[in-house]
mmCIF file of C-alpha atoms in Angstrom:
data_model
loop_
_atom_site.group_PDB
_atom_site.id
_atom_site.type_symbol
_atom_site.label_atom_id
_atom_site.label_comp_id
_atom_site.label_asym_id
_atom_site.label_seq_id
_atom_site.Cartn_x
_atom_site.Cartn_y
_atom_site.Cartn_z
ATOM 1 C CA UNK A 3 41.119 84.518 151.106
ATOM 2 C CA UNK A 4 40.732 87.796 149.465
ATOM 3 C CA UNK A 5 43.967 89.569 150.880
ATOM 4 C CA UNK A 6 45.713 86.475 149.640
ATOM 5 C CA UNK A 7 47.099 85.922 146.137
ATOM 6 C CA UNK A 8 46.132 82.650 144.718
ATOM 7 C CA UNK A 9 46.375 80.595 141.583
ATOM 8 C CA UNK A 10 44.637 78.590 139.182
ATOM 9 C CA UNK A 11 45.935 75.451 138.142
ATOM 10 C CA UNK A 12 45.012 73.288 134.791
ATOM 11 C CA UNK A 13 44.080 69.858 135.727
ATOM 12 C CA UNK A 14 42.319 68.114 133.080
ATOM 13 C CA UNK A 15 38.833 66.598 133.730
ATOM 14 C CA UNK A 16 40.520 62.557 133.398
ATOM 15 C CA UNK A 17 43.105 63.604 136.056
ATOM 16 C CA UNK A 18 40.411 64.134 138.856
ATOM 17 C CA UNK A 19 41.202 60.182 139.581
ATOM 18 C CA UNK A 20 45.035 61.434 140.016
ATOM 19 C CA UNK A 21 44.320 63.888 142.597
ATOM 20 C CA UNK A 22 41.186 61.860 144.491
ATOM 21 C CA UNK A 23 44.081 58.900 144.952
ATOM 22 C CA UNK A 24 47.182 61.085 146.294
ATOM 23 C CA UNK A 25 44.206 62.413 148.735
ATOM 24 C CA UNK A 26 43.535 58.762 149.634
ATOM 25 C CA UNK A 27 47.516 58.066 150.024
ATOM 26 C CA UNK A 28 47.542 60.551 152.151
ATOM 27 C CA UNK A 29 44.775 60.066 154.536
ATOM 28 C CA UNK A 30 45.590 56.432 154.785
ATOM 29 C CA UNK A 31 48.866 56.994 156.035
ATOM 30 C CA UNK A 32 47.115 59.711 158.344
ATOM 31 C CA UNK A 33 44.859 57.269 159.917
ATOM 32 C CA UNK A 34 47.419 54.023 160.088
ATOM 33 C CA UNK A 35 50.571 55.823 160.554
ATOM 34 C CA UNK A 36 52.171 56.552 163.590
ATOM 35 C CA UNK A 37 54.292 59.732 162.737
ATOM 36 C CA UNK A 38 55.096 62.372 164.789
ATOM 37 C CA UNK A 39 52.799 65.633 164.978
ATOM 38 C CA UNK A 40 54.885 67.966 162.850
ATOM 39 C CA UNK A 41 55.113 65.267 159.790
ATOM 40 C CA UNK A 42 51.171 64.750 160.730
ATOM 41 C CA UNK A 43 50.570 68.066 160.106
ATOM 42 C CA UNK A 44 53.034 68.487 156.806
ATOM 43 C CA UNK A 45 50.584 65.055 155.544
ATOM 44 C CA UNK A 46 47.202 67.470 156.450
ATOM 45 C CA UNK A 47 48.781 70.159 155.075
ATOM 46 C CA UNK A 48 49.251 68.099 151.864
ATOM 47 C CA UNK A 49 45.601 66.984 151.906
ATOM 48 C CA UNK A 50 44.334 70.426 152.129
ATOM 49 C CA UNK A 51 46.426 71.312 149.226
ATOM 50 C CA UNK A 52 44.735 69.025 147.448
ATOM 51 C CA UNK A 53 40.905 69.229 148.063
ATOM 52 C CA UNK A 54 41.543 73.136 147.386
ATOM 53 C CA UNK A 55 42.608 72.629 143.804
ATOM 54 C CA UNK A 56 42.858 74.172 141.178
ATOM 55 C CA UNK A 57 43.159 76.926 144.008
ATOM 56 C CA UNK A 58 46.626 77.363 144.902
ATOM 57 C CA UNK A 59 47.495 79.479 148.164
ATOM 58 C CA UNK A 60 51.219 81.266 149.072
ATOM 59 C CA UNK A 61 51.341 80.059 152.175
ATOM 60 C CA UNK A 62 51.689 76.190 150.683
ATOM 61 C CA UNK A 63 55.185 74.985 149.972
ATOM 62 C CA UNK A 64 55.702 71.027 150.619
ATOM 63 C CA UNK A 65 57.354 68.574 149.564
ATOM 64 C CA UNK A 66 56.300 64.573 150.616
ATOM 65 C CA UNK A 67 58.873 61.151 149.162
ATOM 66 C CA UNK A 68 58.592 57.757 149.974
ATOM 67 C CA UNK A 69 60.415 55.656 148.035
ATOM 68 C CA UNK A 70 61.323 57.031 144.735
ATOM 69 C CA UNK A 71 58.456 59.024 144.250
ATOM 70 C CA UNK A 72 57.899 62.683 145.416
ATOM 71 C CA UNK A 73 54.875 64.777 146.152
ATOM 72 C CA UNK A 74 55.070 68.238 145.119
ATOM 73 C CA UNK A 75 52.707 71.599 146.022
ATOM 74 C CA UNK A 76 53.471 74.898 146.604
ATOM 75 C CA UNK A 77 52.296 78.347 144.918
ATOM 76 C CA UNK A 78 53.112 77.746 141.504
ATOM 77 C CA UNK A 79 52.900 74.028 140.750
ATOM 78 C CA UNK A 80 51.427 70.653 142.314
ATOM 79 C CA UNK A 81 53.116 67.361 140.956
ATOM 80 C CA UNK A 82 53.848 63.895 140.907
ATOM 81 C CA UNK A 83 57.488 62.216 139.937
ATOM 82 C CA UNK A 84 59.132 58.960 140.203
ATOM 83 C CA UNK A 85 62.807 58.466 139.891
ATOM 84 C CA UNK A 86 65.156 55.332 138.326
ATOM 85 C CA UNK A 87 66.820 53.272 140.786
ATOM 86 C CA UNK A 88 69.615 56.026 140.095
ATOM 87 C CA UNK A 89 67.187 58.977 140.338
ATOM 88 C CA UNK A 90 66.792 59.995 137.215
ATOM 89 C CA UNK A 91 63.305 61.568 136.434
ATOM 90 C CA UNK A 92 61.066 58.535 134.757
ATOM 91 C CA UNK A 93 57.827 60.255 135.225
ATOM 92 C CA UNK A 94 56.392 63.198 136.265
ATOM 93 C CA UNK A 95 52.809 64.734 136.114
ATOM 94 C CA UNK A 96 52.219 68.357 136.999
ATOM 95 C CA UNK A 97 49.829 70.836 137.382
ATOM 96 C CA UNK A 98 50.373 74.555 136.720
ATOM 97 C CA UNK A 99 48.464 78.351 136.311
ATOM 98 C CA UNK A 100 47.729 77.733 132.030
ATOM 99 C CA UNK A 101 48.939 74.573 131.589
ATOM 100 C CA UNK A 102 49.731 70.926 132.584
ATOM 101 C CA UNK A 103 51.946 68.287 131.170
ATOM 102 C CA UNK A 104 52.595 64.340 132.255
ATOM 103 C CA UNK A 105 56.049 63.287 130.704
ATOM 104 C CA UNK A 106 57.168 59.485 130.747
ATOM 105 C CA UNK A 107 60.865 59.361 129.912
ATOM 106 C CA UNK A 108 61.221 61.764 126.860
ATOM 107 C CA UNK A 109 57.654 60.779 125.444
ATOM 108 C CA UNK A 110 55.061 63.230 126.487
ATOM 109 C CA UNK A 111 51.549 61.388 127.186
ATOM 110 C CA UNK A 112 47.923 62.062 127.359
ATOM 111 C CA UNK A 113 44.264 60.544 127.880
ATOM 112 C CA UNK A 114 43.845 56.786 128.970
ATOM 113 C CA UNK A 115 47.978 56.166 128.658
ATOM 114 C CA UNK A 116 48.665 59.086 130.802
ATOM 115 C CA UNK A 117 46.105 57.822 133.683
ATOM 116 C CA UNK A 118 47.162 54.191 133.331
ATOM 117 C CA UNK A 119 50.932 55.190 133.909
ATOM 118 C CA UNK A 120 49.907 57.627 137.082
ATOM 119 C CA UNK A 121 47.913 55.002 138.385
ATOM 120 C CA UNK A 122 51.247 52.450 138.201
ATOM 121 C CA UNK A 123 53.330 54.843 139.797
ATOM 122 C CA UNK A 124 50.338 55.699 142.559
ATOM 123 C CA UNK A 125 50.597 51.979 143.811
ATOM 124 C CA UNK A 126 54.170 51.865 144.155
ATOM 125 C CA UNK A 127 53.634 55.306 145.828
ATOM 126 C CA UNK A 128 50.961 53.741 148.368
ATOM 127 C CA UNK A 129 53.443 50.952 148.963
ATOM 128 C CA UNK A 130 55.983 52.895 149.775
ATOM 129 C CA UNK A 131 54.226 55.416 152.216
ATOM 130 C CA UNK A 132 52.897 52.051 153.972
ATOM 131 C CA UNK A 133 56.215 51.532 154.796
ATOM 132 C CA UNK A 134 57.546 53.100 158.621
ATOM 133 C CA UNK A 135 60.422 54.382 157.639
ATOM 134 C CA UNK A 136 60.109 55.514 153.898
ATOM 135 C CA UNK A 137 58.999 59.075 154.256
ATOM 136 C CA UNK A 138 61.000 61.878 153.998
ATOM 137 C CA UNK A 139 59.223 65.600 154.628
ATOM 138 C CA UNK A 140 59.850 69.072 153.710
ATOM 139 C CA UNK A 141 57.582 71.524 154.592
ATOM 140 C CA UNK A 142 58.102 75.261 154.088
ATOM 141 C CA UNK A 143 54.453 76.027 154.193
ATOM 142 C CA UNK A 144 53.681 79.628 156.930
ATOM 143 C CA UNK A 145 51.283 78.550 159.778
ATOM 144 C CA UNK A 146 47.517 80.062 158.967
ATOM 145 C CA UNK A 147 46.104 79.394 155.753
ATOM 146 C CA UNK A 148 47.812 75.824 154.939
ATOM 147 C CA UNK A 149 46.816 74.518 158.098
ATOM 148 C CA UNK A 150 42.944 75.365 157.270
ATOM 149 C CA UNK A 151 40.130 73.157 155.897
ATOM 150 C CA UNK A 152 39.921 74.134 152.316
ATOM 151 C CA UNK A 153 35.690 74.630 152.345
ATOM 152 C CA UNK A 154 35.945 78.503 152.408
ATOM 153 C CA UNK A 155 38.160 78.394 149.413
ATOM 154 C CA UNK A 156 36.133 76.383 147.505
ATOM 155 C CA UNK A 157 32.688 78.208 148.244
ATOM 156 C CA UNK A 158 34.660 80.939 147.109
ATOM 157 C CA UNK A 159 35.704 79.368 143.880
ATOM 158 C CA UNK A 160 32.449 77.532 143.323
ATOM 159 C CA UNK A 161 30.292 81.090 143.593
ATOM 160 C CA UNK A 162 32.321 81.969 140.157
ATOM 161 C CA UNK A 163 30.149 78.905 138.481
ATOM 162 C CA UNK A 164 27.370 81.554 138.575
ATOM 163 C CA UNK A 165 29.182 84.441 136.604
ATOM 164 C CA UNK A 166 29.168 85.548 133.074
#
């Protein structure tokens, strides 16, 4: 990972329930789903992506709807949006190097209201990627590093716990 250039995202302690159930989303749709390989491996991909956090790699760029919600990581960002019924943006949460931000409508939220509207939009999000025939991939991610377990990455990251 050191010849790499990675980033840091900011994802606030309270989010960790955001990221554990897009990981769950995910996997369930791995394990009950009957997709093809290449959208198999843009949903591991995904999952990766996500037990790395904060760590962000280059070689990540993916994009995962069902529904009218969409699944966003790539090198500078990792996010969560749902759309009106005429997609407008109603919601998005997102995750980036220095900051992060979860934005309902116009009205910018935080703390137990920002978890209790992610969690809302999660179970329409579930519901949707139960569905057969509501997913819709986009995967610009380079073969190598994306398609790797993330546990050298985060023994990496975990070893700076120890320094000053």
């Amino acid at each position: 990972m050191a010849a790499m250039s990675t980033s840091l995202v900011v994802i606030p302690p309270e989010d960790a329930c955001v990221i554990a159930r897009l990981s769950q989303v995910f996997a369930k749709r791995l394990v009950h789903g009957h997709d093809a390989p290449a959208r198999r491996q843009t949903l591991m991909r995904a999952l990766f992506g996500l037990q790395r956090l904060p760590i962000l790699i280059p070689d990540l760029s993916i994009s995962i709807s069902a529904g009218r919600f969409q699944f966003q990581i790539d090198s500078e960002h990792c996010g969560f949006v749902s759309y009106t019924e005429d997609w407008h943006t109603e919601f998005r949460i997102q995750y980036f190097s220095g900051s992060s931000h979860c934005i309902e409508g116009v009205e910018i939220l935080e703390g137990e209201e920002k978890i209790a509207a992610a969690k809302l939009r999660l179970d329409d999000f579930e519901a949707a990627m139960d569905a057969p025939d509501e997913l819709s991939v986009e995967d610009h991610s380079t073969p190598g590093a994306a398609d790797e377990p993330p546990i050298d990455d985060y023994l990496e990251y975990a070893q700076t716990y120890d320094k000053p």
